[in-house]
Tab-separated table of C-alpha atoms in Angstrom:
chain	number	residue	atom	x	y	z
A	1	UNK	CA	12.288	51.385	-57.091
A	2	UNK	CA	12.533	50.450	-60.907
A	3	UNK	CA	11.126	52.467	-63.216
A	4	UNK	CA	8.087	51.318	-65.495
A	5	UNK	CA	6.976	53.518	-68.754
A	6	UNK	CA	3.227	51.898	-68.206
A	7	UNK	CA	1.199	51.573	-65.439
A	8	UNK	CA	-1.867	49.471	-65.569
A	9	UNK	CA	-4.775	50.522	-63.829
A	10	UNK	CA	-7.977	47.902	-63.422
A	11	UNK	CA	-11.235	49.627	-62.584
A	12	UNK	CA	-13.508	47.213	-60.570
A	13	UNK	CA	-17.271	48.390	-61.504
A	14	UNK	CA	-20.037	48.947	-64.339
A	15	UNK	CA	-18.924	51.915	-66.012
A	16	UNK	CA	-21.911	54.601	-65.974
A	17	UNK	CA	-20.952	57.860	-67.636
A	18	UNK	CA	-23.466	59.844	-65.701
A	19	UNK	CA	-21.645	58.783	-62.219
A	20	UNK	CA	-19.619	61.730	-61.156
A	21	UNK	CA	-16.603	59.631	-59.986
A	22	UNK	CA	-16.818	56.942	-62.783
A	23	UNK	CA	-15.990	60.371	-65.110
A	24	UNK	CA	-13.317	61.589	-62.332
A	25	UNK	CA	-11.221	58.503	-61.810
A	26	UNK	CA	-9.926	58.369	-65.454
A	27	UNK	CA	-9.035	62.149	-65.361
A	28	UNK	CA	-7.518	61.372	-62.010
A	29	UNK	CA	-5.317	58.505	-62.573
A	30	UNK	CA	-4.102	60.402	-66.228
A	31	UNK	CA	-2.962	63.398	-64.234
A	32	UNK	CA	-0.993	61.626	-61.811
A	33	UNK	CA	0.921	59.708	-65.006
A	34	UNK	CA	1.309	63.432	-66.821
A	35	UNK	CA	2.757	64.986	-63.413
A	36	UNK	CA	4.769	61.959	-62.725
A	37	UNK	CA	6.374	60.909	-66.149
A	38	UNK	CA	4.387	57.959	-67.129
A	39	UNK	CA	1.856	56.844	-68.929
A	40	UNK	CA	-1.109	55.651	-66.797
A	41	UNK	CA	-3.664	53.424	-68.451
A	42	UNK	CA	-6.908	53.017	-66.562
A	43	UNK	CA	-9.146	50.311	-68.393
A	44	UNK	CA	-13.267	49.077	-67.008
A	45	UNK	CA	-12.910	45.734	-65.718
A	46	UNK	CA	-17.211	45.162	-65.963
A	47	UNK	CA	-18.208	42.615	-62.650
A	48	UNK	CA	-19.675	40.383	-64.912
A	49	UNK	CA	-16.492	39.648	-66.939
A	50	UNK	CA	-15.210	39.080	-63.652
A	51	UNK	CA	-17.859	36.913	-62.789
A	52	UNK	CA	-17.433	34.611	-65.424
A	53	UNK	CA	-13.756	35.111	-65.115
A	54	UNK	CA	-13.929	33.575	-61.363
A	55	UNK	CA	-15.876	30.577	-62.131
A	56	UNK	CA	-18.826	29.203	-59.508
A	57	UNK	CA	-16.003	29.675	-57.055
A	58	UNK	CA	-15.797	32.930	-54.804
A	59	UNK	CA	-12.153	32.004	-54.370
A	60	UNK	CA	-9.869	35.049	-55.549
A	61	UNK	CA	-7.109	32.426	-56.298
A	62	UNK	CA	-9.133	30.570	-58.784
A	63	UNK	CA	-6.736	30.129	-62.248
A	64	UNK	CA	-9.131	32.327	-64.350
A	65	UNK	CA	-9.585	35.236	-62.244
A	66	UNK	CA	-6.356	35.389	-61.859
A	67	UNK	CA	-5.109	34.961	-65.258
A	68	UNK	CA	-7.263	37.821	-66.347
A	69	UNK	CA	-6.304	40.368	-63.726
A	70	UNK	CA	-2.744	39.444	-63.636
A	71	UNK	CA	-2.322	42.012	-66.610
A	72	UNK	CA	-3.045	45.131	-64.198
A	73	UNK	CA	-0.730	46.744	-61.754
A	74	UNK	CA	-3.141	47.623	-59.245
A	75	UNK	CA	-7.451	47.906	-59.015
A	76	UNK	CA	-9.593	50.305	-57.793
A	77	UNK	CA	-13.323	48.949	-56.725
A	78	UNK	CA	-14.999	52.061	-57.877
A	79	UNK	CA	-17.864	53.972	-56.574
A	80	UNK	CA	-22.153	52.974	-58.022
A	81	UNK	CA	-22.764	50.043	-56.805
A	82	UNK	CA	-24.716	47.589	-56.229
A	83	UNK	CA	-22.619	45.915	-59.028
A	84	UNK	CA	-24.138	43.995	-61.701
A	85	UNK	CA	-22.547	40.889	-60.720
A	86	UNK	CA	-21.512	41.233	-56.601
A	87	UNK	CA	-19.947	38.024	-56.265
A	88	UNK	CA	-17.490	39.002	-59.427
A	89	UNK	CA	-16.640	42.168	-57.286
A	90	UNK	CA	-15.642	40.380	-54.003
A	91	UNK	CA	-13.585	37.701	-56.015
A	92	UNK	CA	-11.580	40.540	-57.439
A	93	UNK	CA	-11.080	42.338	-54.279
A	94	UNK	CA	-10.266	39.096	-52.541
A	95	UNK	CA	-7.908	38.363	-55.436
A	96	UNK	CA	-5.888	41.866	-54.829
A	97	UNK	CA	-6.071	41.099	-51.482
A	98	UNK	CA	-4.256	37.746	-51.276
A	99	UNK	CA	-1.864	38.443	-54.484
A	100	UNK	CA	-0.526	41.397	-52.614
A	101	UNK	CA	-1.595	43.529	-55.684
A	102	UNK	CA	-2.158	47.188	-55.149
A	103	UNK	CA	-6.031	47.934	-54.123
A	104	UNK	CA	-8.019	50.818	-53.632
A	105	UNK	CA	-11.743	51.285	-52.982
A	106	UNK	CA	-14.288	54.007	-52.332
A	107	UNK	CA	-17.999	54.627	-51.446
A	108	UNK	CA	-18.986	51.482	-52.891
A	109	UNK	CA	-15.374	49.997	-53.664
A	110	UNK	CA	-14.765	50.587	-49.728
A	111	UNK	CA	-18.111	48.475	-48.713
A	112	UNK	CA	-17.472	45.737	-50.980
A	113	UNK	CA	-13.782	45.530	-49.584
A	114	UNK	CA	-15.478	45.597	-46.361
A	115	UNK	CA	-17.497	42.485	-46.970
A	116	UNK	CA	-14.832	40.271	-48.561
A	117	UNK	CA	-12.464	41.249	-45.405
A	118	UNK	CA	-15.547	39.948	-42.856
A	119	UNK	CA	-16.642	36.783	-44.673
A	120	UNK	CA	-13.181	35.793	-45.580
A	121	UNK	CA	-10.720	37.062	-42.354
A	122	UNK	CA	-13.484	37.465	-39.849
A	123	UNK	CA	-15.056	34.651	-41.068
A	124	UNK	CA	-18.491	36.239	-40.152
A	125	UNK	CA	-19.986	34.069	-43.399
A	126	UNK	CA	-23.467	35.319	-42.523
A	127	UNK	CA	-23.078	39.403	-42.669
A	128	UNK	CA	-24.609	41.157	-45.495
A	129	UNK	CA	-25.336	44.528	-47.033
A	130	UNK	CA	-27.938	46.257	-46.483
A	131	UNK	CA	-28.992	47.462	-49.681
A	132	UNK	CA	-29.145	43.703	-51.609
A	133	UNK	CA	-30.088	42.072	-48.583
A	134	UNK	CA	-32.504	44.407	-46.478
A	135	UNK	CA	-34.046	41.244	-44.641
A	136	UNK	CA	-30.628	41.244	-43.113
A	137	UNK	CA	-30.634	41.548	-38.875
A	138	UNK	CA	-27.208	42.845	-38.291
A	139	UNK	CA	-25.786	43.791	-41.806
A	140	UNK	CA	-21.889	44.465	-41.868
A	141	UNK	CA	-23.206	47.557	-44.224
A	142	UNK	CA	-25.793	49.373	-43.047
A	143	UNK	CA	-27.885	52.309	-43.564
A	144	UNK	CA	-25.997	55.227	-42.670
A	145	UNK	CA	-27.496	57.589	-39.937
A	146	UNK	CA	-27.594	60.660	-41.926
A	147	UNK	CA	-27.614	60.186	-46.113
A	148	UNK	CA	-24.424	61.879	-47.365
A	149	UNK	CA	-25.432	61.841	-50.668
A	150	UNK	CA	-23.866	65.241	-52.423
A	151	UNK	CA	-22.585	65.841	-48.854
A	152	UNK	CA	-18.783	66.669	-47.667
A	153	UNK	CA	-17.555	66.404	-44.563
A	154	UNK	CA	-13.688	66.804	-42.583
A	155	UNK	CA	-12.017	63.555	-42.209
A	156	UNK	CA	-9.545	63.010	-39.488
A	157	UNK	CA	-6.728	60.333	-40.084
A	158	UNK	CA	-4.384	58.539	-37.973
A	159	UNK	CA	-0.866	60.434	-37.861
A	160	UNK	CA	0.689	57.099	-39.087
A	161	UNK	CA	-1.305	55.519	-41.773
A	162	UNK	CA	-0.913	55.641	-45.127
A	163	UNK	CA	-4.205	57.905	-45.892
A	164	UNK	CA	-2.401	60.558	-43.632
A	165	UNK	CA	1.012	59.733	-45.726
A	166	UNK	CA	-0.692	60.388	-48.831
A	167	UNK	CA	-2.113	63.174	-48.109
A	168	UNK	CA	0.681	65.088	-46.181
A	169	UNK	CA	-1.721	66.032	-43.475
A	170	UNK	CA	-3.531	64.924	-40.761
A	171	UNK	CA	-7.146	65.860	-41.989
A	172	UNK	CA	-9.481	66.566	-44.970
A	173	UNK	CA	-12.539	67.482	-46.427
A	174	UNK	CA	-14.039	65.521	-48.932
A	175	UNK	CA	-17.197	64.715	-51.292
A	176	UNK	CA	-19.538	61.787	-50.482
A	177	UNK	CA	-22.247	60.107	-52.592
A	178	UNK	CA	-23.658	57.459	-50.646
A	179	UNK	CA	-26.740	56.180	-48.118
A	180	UNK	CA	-24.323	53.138	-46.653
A	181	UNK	CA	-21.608	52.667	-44.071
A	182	UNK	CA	-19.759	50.459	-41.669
A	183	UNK	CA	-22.394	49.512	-38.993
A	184	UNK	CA	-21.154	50.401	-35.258
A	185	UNK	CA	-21.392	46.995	-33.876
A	186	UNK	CA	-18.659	45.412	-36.164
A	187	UNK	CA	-16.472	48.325	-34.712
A	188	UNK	CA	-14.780	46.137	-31.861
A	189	UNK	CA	-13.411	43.467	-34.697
A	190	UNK	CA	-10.735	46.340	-35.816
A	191	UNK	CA	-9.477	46.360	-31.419
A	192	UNK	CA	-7.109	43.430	-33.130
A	193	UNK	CA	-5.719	42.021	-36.453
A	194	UNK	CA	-4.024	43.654	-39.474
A	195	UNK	CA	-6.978	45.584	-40.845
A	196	UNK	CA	-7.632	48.767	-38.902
A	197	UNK	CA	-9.806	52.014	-39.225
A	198	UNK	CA	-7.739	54.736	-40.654
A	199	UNK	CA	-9.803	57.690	-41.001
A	200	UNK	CA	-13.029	59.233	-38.866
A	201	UNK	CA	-15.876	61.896	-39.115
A	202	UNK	CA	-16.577	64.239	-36.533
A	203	UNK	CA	-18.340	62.191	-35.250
A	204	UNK	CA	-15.888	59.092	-35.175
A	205	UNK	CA	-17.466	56.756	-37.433
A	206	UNK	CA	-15.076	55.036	-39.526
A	207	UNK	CA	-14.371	56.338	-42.842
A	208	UNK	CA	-11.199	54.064	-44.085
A	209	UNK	CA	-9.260	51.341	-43.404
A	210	UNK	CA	-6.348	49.906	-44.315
A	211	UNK	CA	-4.318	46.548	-44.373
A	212	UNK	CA	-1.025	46.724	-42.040
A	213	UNK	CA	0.015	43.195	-44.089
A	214	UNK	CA	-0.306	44.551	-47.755
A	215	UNK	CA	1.917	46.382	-49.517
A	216	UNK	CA	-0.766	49.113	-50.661
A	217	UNK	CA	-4.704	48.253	-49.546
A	218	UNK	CA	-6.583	51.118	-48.328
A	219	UNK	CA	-10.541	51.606	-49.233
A	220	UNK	CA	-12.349	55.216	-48.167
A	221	UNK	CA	-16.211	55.700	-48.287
A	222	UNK	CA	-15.568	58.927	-49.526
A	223	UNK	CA	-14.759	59.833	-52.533
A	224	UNK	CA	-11.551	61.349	-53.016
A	225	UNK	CA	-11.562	61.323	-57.223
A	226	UNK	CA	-13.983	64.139	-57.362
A	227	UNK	CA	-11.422	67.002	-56.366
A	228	UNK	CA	-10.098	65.674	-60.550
A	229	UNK	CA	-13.893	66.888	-61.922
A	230	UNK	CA	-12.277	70.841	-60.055
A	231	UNK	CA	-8.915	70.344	-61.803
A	232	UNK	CA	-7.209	69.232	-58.337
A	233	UNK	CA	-5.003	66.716	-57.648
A	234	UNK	CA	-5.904	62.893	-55.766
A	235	UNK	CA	-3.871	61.986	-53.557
A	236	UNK	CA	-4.699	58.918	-52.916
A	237	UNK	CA	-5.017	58.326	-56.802
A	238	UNK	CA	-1.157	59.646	-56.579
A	239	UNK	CA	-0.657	56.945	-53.987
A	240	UNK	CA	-1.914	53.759	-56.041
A	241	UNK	CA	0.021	54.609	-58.909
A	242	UNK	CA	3.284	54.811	-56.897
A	243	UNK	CA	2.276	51.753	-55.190
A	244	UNK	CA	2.148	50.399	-58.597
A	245	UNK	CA	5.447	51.439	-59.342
A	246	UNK	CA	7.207	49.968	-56.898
């Protein structure tokens, strides 16, 4: 792995400085370059400069989008959504995606990853989220059960994923802040394919995912940058940046 004195960090979302993780992602991703010897520079990429960036095009190859994220080492979709412009968001994530750049997502970063994956792998063109489209039947996001707004909750991850790699364990408990999730009947599209559930409640609904074919694309509806607002390291904040690296 060669060594690189900057690391580039693009920050998918509408920057709102009273959002708790949108205040803990910076602090975050600055740790991790002071503990590991580099500098780590974290900069808002606003969805509607992406947006106009993509074109009328939802394709994440098109030559705009990808001239202006090809400056960043990795993304992270972040958390406070809905975005101001959704359709900048998915290009972005679909752009990551394809370009094999390091991605990670969470709360609202992991839905939105969710939703480029369906339409664009699945191919399930009609699926929706709940919360911009609440006409929708069968929406790929859905209203979650139970809110876990302020809530926290153990997570248990598969022994051989990368979640579980990054953490050094095979379970944690993190922070939520959200009212949306994965619905239940999309779970049987995971049975095959290169995307697969990572990470479970107690009660077994999935709580990340991960791409077998990338070389670093995991999303979480948790929130894992809010142990940085407690002084505590992210591990999965650790992980992007090293993903960066490589």
């Amino acid at each position: 792995m060669s060594r690189v004195s900057v690391i580039r960090i693009g920050l998918i979302g509408d920057p709102n400085p009273g959002v708790r993780a949108h205040r803990a992602i910076p602090l975050a991703l600055a740790r991790v370059g002071s503990e590991g010897g580099v500098l780590v520079e974290s900069r808002w990429i606003p969805t509607e400069e992406l947006g106009r960036a993509a074109g009328p095009s939802d394709n994440g190859a098109s030559p705009g989008l990808s001239t202006y994220l090809a400056r960043f080492d990795a993304l992270w979709c972040v958390p406070a959504s809905p975005y101001r412009d959704t359709r900048g968001a998915l290009a972005a994530i679909r752009w990551a995606r394809e370009s094999h750049v390091p991605f990670l997502g969470t709360c609202g970063g992991f839905q939105h990853a969710m939703l480029e994956y369906a339409r664009n792998v699945w191919k399930l063109s009609g699926v929706e989220h709940a919360e911009m489209s609440p006409e929708a039947d069968d929406p790929l996001i859905a209203p979650l059960a139970c809110s876990l707004v302020g809530a926290s909750g153990r997570v248990q991850f598969i022994s051989d994923s990368r979640v579980a790699r990054a953490y050094g364990a095979d379970a944690a408990t993190e922070g939520y802040h959200c009212r949306y999730g994965l619905s239940p009947s999309y779970r049987s599209h995971f049975e095959s394919g290169s995307l697969r559930a990572t990470a479970f409640d107690e009660t077994g609904d999935i709580r990340a995912v991960e791409l077998e074919d990338h070389p670093f694309f995991l999303a979480t509806l948790f929130q894992p940058e809010l142990a940085a607002l407690e002084g505590r390291p992210v591990p999965l904040a650790q992980a992007l940046v090293e993903a960066a690296r490589a």
